[in-house]
Coordinates of C-alpha atoms in Angstrom, one line a residue:
M1 CA -26.4 47.6 -32.9
A2 CA -28.2 44.4 -34.1
D3 CA -26.3 41.2 -33.7
S4 CA -29.3 38.9 -33.6
F5 CA -31.2 37.5 -36.5
G6 CA -34.4 35.5 -36.8
K7 CA -37.9 35.4 -35.3
L8 CA -38.3 31.9 -33.9
F9 CA -34.9 30.4 -34.7
R10 CA -32.9 33.3 -33.4
V11 CA -29.1 33.6 -33.7
T12 CA -27.0 36.1 -31.7
L13 CA -23.2 36.4 -32.5
F14 CA -20.6 37.9 -30.1
G15 CA -16.9 38.4 -29.9
E16 CA -14.1 39.9 -32.0
S17 CA -11.4 38.5 -34.2
H18 CA -8.7 38.9 -31.4
S19 CA -10.8 38.6 -28.3
A20 CA -10.5 35.6 -26.0
A21 CA -13.3 33.9 -27.8
I22 CA -16.1 34.3 -30.2
G23 CA -19.5 32.6 -30.0
V24 CA -23.2 32.3 -30.6
V25 CA -26.4 32.0 -28.7
L26 CA -29.3 30.1 -30.4
D27 CA -32.8 30.8 -29.2
G28 CA -35.7 28.7 -30.4
V29 CA -33.9 25.4 -31.1
P30 CA -36.6 22.8 -30.5
A31 CA -36.2 20.6 -27.4
G32 CA -35.2 17.0 -27.9
L33 CA -33.1 17.6 -31.1
E34 CA -30.3 15.0 -31.1
L35 CA -27.1 16.7 -32.2
D36 CA -24.4 14.8 -34.1
L37 CA -21.4 16.6 -32.7
E38 CA -19.0 14.9 -35.2
E39 CA -21.1 16.3 -38.0
I40 CA -20.9 19.7 -36.5
S41 CA -17.1 19.3 -36.2
R42 CA -17.0 18.4 -39.9
E43 CA -18.9 21.6 -40.8
M44 CA -16.5 23.6 -38.7
R45 CA -13.5 22.1 -40.4
R46 CA -14.8 23.1 -43.8
R47 CA -14.5 26.8 -42.9
A48 CA -11.5 26.6 -40.6
P49 CA -8.4 28.6 -41.6
G50 CA -4.8 27.4 -42.0
Q51 CA -5.5 24.2 -44.0
N52 CA -3.5 24.8 -47.2
S53 CA -1.7 27.4 -49.3
L54 CA -5.1 28.7 -50.6
S55 CA -6.1 30.2 -47.3
T56 CA -4.7 32.2 -44.4
P57 CA -1.9 30.4 -42.4
R58 CA -3.6 31.4 -39.2
K59 CA -4.4 28.1 -37.5
E60 CA -7.4 27.8 -35.2
A61 CA -9.0 24.5 -34.1
D62 CA -12.5 26.1 -34.2
L63 CA -13.8 23.6 -31.7
P64 CA -17.2 24.8 -30.4
L65 CA -17.5 24.5 -26.7
I66 CA -21.2 24.1 -25.9
Q67 CA -22.0 26.0 -22.7
S68 CA -25.8 25.6 -22.3
G69 CA -28.9 24.2 -23.9
F70 CA -27.6 20.7 -24.5
F71 CA -27.9 17.8 -22.1
E72 CA -27.5 14.0 -22.5
G73 CA -27.0 14.4 -26.2
K74 CA -30.1 16.4 -26.9
T75 CA -31.1 20.1 -27.0
T76 CA -33.1 21.2 -23.9
G77 CA -35.1 24.0 -25.6
T78 CA -33.3 26.7 -23.6
P79 CA -30.7 28.9 -25.2
L80 CA -28.0 26.9 -26.9
C81 CA -24.7 28.7 -26.4
A82 CA -21.3 27.8 -27.9
L83 CA -17.8 29.4 -27.5
I84 CA -15.0 29.2 -30.0
Q85 CA -11.6 30.2 -28.6
N86 CA -9.2 32.4 -30.4
T87 CA -5.8 30.9 -29.8
N88 CA -3.6 32.1 -32.7
T89 CA -3.8 35.9 -32.8
R90 CA -1.1 38.4 -33.8
S91 CA -2.5 41.8 -32.9
G92 CA 0.8 43.6 -33.5
D93 CA 0.2 43.3 -37.3
Y94 CA -2.5 45.9 -37.1
E95 CA -2.0 49.7 -37.0
P96 CA -5.0 51.6 -35.5
D97 CA -4.4 54.9 -37.4
L98 CA -3.9 53.6 -41.0
L99 CA -7.3 52.9 -42.7
R100 CA -7.2 49.7 -44.6
P101 CA -9.0 50.1 -48.0
A102 CA -12.3 48.2 -48.3
H103 CA -12.3 47.3 -44.6
A104 CA -14.5 48.6 -41.9
D105 CA -11.7 50.5 -40.2
F106 CA -13.0 53.9 -41.2
T107 CA -16.7 53.2 -41.0
G108 CA -16.3 51.4 -37.6
K109 CA -14.4 54.3 -36.1
I110 CA -17.1 56.7 -37.2
R111 CA -20.0 54.5 -36.1
Y112 CA -18.5 53.7 -32.6
N113 CA -16.7 57.0 -32.0
G114 CA -13.2 55.4 -32.2
W115 CA -13.9 52.7 -29.5
N116 CA -14.1 49.8 -31.9
D117 CA -11.7 46.9 -31.6
Y118 CA -9.5 47.3 -34.7
R119 CA -7.4 44.1 -34.3
G120 CA -8.0 41.7 -37.1
G121 CA -11.1 43.7 -38.0
G122 CA -12.7 43.2 -34.6
H123 CA -16.4 42.4 -34.7
F124 CA -16.5 43.1 -38.4
S125 CA -14.1 40.2 -39.1
G126 CA -14.9 37.2 -41.2
R127 CA -13.8 35.3 -38.1
L128 CA -17.3 35.7 -36.8
T129 CA -18.5 33.4 -39.6
A130 CA -17.2 30.5 -37.4
P131 CA -20.0 30.7 -34.9
L132 CA -22.4 31.3 -37.8
V133 CA -21.3 27.9 -39.2
F134 CA -22.0 26.3 -35.8
A135 CA -25.5 27.8 -35.9
G136 CA -26.0 26.6 -39.4
A137 CA -24.8 23.1 -38.5
V138 CA -27.5 22.9 -35.8
A139 CA -30.1 24.3 -38.2
K140 CA -29.1 21.7 -40.8
Q141 CA -29.7 18.9 -38.3
F142 CA -33.2 20.3 -37.5
L143 CA -33.9 20.7 -41.2
K144 CA -32.8 17.2 -42.0
R145 CA -35.5 16.0 -39.7
E146 CA -37.9 18.1 -41.8
G147 CA -36.7 16.6 -45.1
V148 CA -34.7 19.7 -46.1
T149 CA -31.2 19.6 -47.5
I150 CA -28.9 22.5 -48.4
A151 CA -26.1 22.2 -51.0
A152 CA -23.7 24.8 -52.2
H153 CA -20.7 24.9 -54.5
L154 CA -17.9 27.3 -55.6
A155 CA -19.4 28.5 -58.8
S156 CA -16.4 30.6 -59.9
V157 CA -13.1 32.0 -58.8
G158 CA -12.1 35.0 -60.9
N159 CA -12.8 34.1 -64.5
V160 CA -12.7 30.3 -63.8
K161 CA -16.2 28.9 -63.7
D162 CA -17.7 25.7 -62.4
Q163 CA -20.8 24.2 -64.0
R164 CA -24.2 25.3 -62.6
F165 CA -26.8 23.3 -60.7
D166 CA -29.7 21.9 -62.7
P167 CA -32.2 24.5 -61.5
C168 CA -35.1 21.9 -61.4
L169 CA -33.3 18.8 -60.1
V170 CA -30.4 18.9 -57.6
P171 CA -29.7 15.5 -56.1
C172 CA -29.5 15.7 -52.3
E173 CA -26.4 13.5 -52.3
L174 CA -24.5 16.2 -54.0
A175 CA -24.2 18.1 -50.8
E176 CA -22.0 15.5 -49.2
Q177 CA -20.0 14.8 -52.4
I178 CA -19.1 18.5 -52.9
A179 CA -18.1 19.0 -49.2
G180 CA -15.5 16.2 -49.5
R181 CA -13.6 17.6 -52.4
E182 CA -10.4 19.7 -52.4
L183 CA -12.4 22.6 -53.6
P184 CA -16.2 22.4 -53.3
V185 CA -17.1 22.3 -57.0
L186 CA -19.4 20.2 -59.2
D187 CA -16.8 19.7 -62.0
E188 CA -13.5 18.5 -60.5
S189 CA -11.7 19.3 -63.7
V190 CA -11.8 23.0 -62.9
I191 CA -10.0 22.6 -59.5
A192 CA -6.5 23.0 -61.0
A193 CA -7.4 26.2 -62.9
M194 CA -9.1 27.7 -59.8
K195 CA -6.0 26.9 -57.6
E196 CA -3.8 28.5 -60.2
E197 CA -6.0 31.6 -60.2
I198 CA -5.8 31.9 -56.4
L199 CA -2.1 31.2 -56.2
A200 CA -1.3 33.7 -59.0
A201 CA -3.1 36.4 -57.1
K202 CA -1.3 35.5 -53.9
S203 CA 2.2 35.6 -55.6
A204 CA 1.3 39.1 -56.9
G205 CA 0.4 40.3 -53.4
D206 CA -3.2 40.5 -54.5
S207 CA -6.4 38.6 -54.0
V208 CA -9.3 37.3 -56.1
G209 CA -13.1 37.0 -55.6
G210 CA -15.6 34.4 -56.6
T211 CA -19.2 33.3 -56.5
V212 CA -21.1 30.6 -54.6
E213 CA -24.3 28.9 -55.8
C214 CA -26.6 27.4 -53.3
A215 CA -29.7 25.2 -53.5
V216 CA -32.3 24.5 -50.8
L217 CA -33.9 21.1 -51.5
G218 CA -37.0 19.6 -50.1
A219 CA -38.5 22.8 -48.7
A220 CA -42.3 22.7 -48.8
A221 CA -44.4 25.1 -50.7
G222 CA -46.0 27.9 -48.7
L223 CA -43.0 29.1 -46.6
G224 CA -42.6 32.9 -46.4
S225 CA -44.9 35.9 -46.9
P226 CA -45.3 38.7 -49.4
F227 CA -43.4 42.0 -49.4
F228 CA -41.3 42.7 -46.4
E229 CA -41.3 39.1 -45.0
S230 CA -40.7 37.4 -48.3
A231 CA -38.5 34.3 -48.5
E232 CA -36.1 36.3 -50.7
S233 CA -36.0 39.2 -48.3
R234 CA -35.2 37.0 -45.3
L235 CA -32.5 35.1 -47.2
S236 CA -31.0 38.2 -48.7
A237 CA -30.9 40.0 -45.3
M238 CA -28.9 37.0 -43.8
L239 CA -26.7 36.6 -46.9
F240 CA -25.7 40.2 -47.0
S241 CA -24.8 39.9 -43.3
V242 CA -21.9 37.6 -44.3
P243 CA -18.7 39.7 -44.6
A244 CA -17.5 40.0 -48.3
V245 CA -21.0 39.3 -49.9
K246 CA -21.7 42.0 -52.4
G247 CA -24.4 40.6 -54.6
V248 CA -27.3 38.1 -54.4
E249 CA -29.5 36.8 -57.2
F250 CA -32.3 34.2 -57.2
G251 CA -33.1 31.8 -60.0
A252 CA -32.0 33.3 -63.4
G253 CA -31.1 36.5 -61.5
F254 CA -30.3 39.5 -63.6
A255 CA -30.5 37.4 -66.8
I256 CA -34.3 37.2 -66.3
S257 CA -34.4 40.9 -67.3
E258 CA -33.3 39.9 -70.8
M259 CA -36.2 37.3 -71.2
R260 CA -39.7 37.7 -72.4
G261 CA -42.5 36.5 -70.2
T262 CA -43.0 33.4 -72.2
Q263 CA -39.5 32.4 -71.3
A264 CA -39.3 33.8 -67.7
N265 CA -42.6 32.3 -66.5
D266 CA -42.2 28.9 -65.0
S267 CA -45.1 26.8 -66.3
F268 CA -46.8 24.3 -64.0
Y269 CA -47.4 20.6 -64.6
L270 CA -48.5 17.6 -62.6
D271 CA -45.9 15.2 -61.4
G272 CA -48.2 12.6 -60.0
A273 CA -50.1 14.4 -57.2
R274 CA -47.4 17.0 -56.9
I275 CA -47.5 20.4 -58.7
R276 CA -44.1 21.3 -60.2
T277 CA -42.7 23.8 -62.7
R278 CA -40.9 22.9 -65.9
T279 CA -38.3 25.6 -65.5
N280 CA -37.1 27.4 -62.4
H281 CA -36.2 30.9 -63.5
N282 CA -37.8 32.3 -60.4
G283 CA -35.6 30.3 -58.0
G284 CA -38.4 28.4 -56.3
I285 CA -40.1 31.5 -54.9
N286 CA -43.3 33.2 -56.2
G287 CA -44.8 36.2 -54.4
G288 CA -42.2 35.9 -51.6
I289 CA -43.5 32.3 -50.9
T290 CA -41.8 29.0 -51.7
N291 CA -43.4 27.0 -54.4
G292 CA -41.8 23.6 -53.6
M293 CA -39.1 23.7 -56.3
P294 CA -35.4 24.0 -55.3
I295 CA -34.7 27.4 -53.9
L296 CA -31.8 28.5 -55.9
F297 CA -29.6 31.6 -55.5
R298 CA -26.0 32.8 -56.1
V299 CA -23.9 35.2 -54.1
A300 CA -20.9 37.3 -55.2
I301 CA -17.9 37.3 -52.8
K302 CA -15.5 40.2 -53.2
P303 CA -11.7 39.8 -53.3
T304 CA -10.1 39.6 -49.8
P305 CA -9.4 43.3 -48.9
S306 CA -6.3 42.5 -47.0
I307 CA -3.6 42.4 -49.6
A308 CA 0.2 42.9 -49.6
A309 CA 0.2 45.3 -52.5
L310 CA 0.9 49.0 -51.7
Q311 CA -2.3 51.0 -51.5
D312 CA -3.2 54.7 -50.9
T313 CA -4.9 55.5 -47.6
V314 CA -5.2 58.1 -44.9
N315 CA -3.7 58.3 -41.4
I316 CA -6.9 59.1 -39.4
R317 CA -4.9 60.5 -36.5
T318 CA -2.7 62.9 -38.4
Q319 CA -5.2 63.5 -41.2
A320 CA -2.4 62.9 -43.8
E321 CA -2.6 61.0 -47.0
C322 CA -0.1 58.1 -47.0
Q323 CA 0.3 54.5 -48.2
I324 CA -0.2 51.2 -46.6
R325 CA 0.9 47.6 -47.2
V326 CA -1.3 45.4 -45.1
R327 CA 0.6 43.1 -42.8
G328 CA -0.6 39.8 -41.3
R329 CA -1.9 36.5 -42.4
H330 CA -4.7 36.7 -44.9
D331 CA -6.5 34.6 -47.5
P332 CA -5.7 35.3 -51.2
C333 CA -9.3 34.1 -51.8
I334 CA -12.1 33.6 -49.3
A335 CA -14.8 32.3 -51.8
H336 CA -14.0 28.6 -51.3
R337 CA -14.1 28.9 -47.5
A338 CA -17.4 30.9 -47.8
V339 CA -19.3 28.0 -49.4
C340 CA -20.1 26.4 -46.0
V341 CA -20.9 29.8 -44.6
I342 CA -23.5 30.5 -47.3
E343 CA -25.0 27.1 -46.5
A344 CA -25.1 27.9 -42.8
A345 CA -26.7 31.3 -43.5
A346 CA -29.4 29.6 -45.7
A347 CA -30.0 26.9 -43.1
V348 CA -30.6 29.5 -40.3
V349 CA -33.2 31.3 -42.4
M350 CA -34.9 28.1 -43.5
A351 CA -35.1 26.8 -40.0
D352 CA -36.8 30.0 -39.0
L353 CA -39.2 29.8 -41.9
V354 CA -40.1 26.2 -41.2
L355 CA -40.8 27.0 -37.5
E356 CA -42.8 30.1 -38.5
A357 CA -45.0 28.0 -40.8
R358 CA -46.3 26.1 -37.8
T359 CA -47.8 29.3 -36.5
Y360 CA -49.7 30.2 -39.7
G361 CA -53.5 30.5 -39.1
R362 CA -53.2 30.8 -35.3

């Protein structure tokens, strides 16, 4: 079982949805990094449940309690550990024998010989993205010192679409502007339609998915390696570790397959002393290595699998086909809450790549 990610900036997650607490251990955080705890709290609130009718009514403070690696306002260089308490669980809503469609109930039972914690999805739960957001918040503060900013927005909910980032020029101030909006979008005029899409699914006992677009700004050229250690490989591995992510595309993504080389190739030009590209169809990465342009990617978030509608399933204990109506408190859409999670995932990878670049040539 692998619950750790990263080479030099290494993240280890632990806990379950209904355990006493969940948490994270960060190895490799540089010593002397001054942490803005209020900024970390703001990041945690962006993901926190129970804030409005668009998300689960489960209320959790999601206050990270730092246990080690932090002294007199700065990191010590030793493992940074944070706990987040689970205070509002309702374990009785979960039936261990009825397999919830599109959840890890079946695969978890098979993988762990029936010893997995099924309550709230256990270790498979999106609840574990809370400590990931803490890790990302720490990584963002390190990256800010390095001139790197990460911005993401809710690109779509169902069939309702936000506008796209300009692939060659994303202003850094957009990150803060988006985070302060009711829904994290570029075009505020689509918020009402997105809310209507989510609430319509909720009233039907159903759910809806969406997409998130993310840009990494200010990353230097030369980060990453070819083939198995490519920047895309590292980012994709982390992004697919986020529950509910079912697709990742960089730059123009699948649309690049419909172009000719004369369109898809990002031609170079000189911007003063800096080499840039006129387009960014390749998402700021060539040969697995960053080229200094914005690193741009999109992820597909599936509809929340916990829905009130009646579904076919199997009772794994009796081996009988039956039906299930999932009980409990669940999000009709998780895409809007996933925006800060995707930013956090990207921040963790970029922090690792930046630290790794310092070892090149040794």
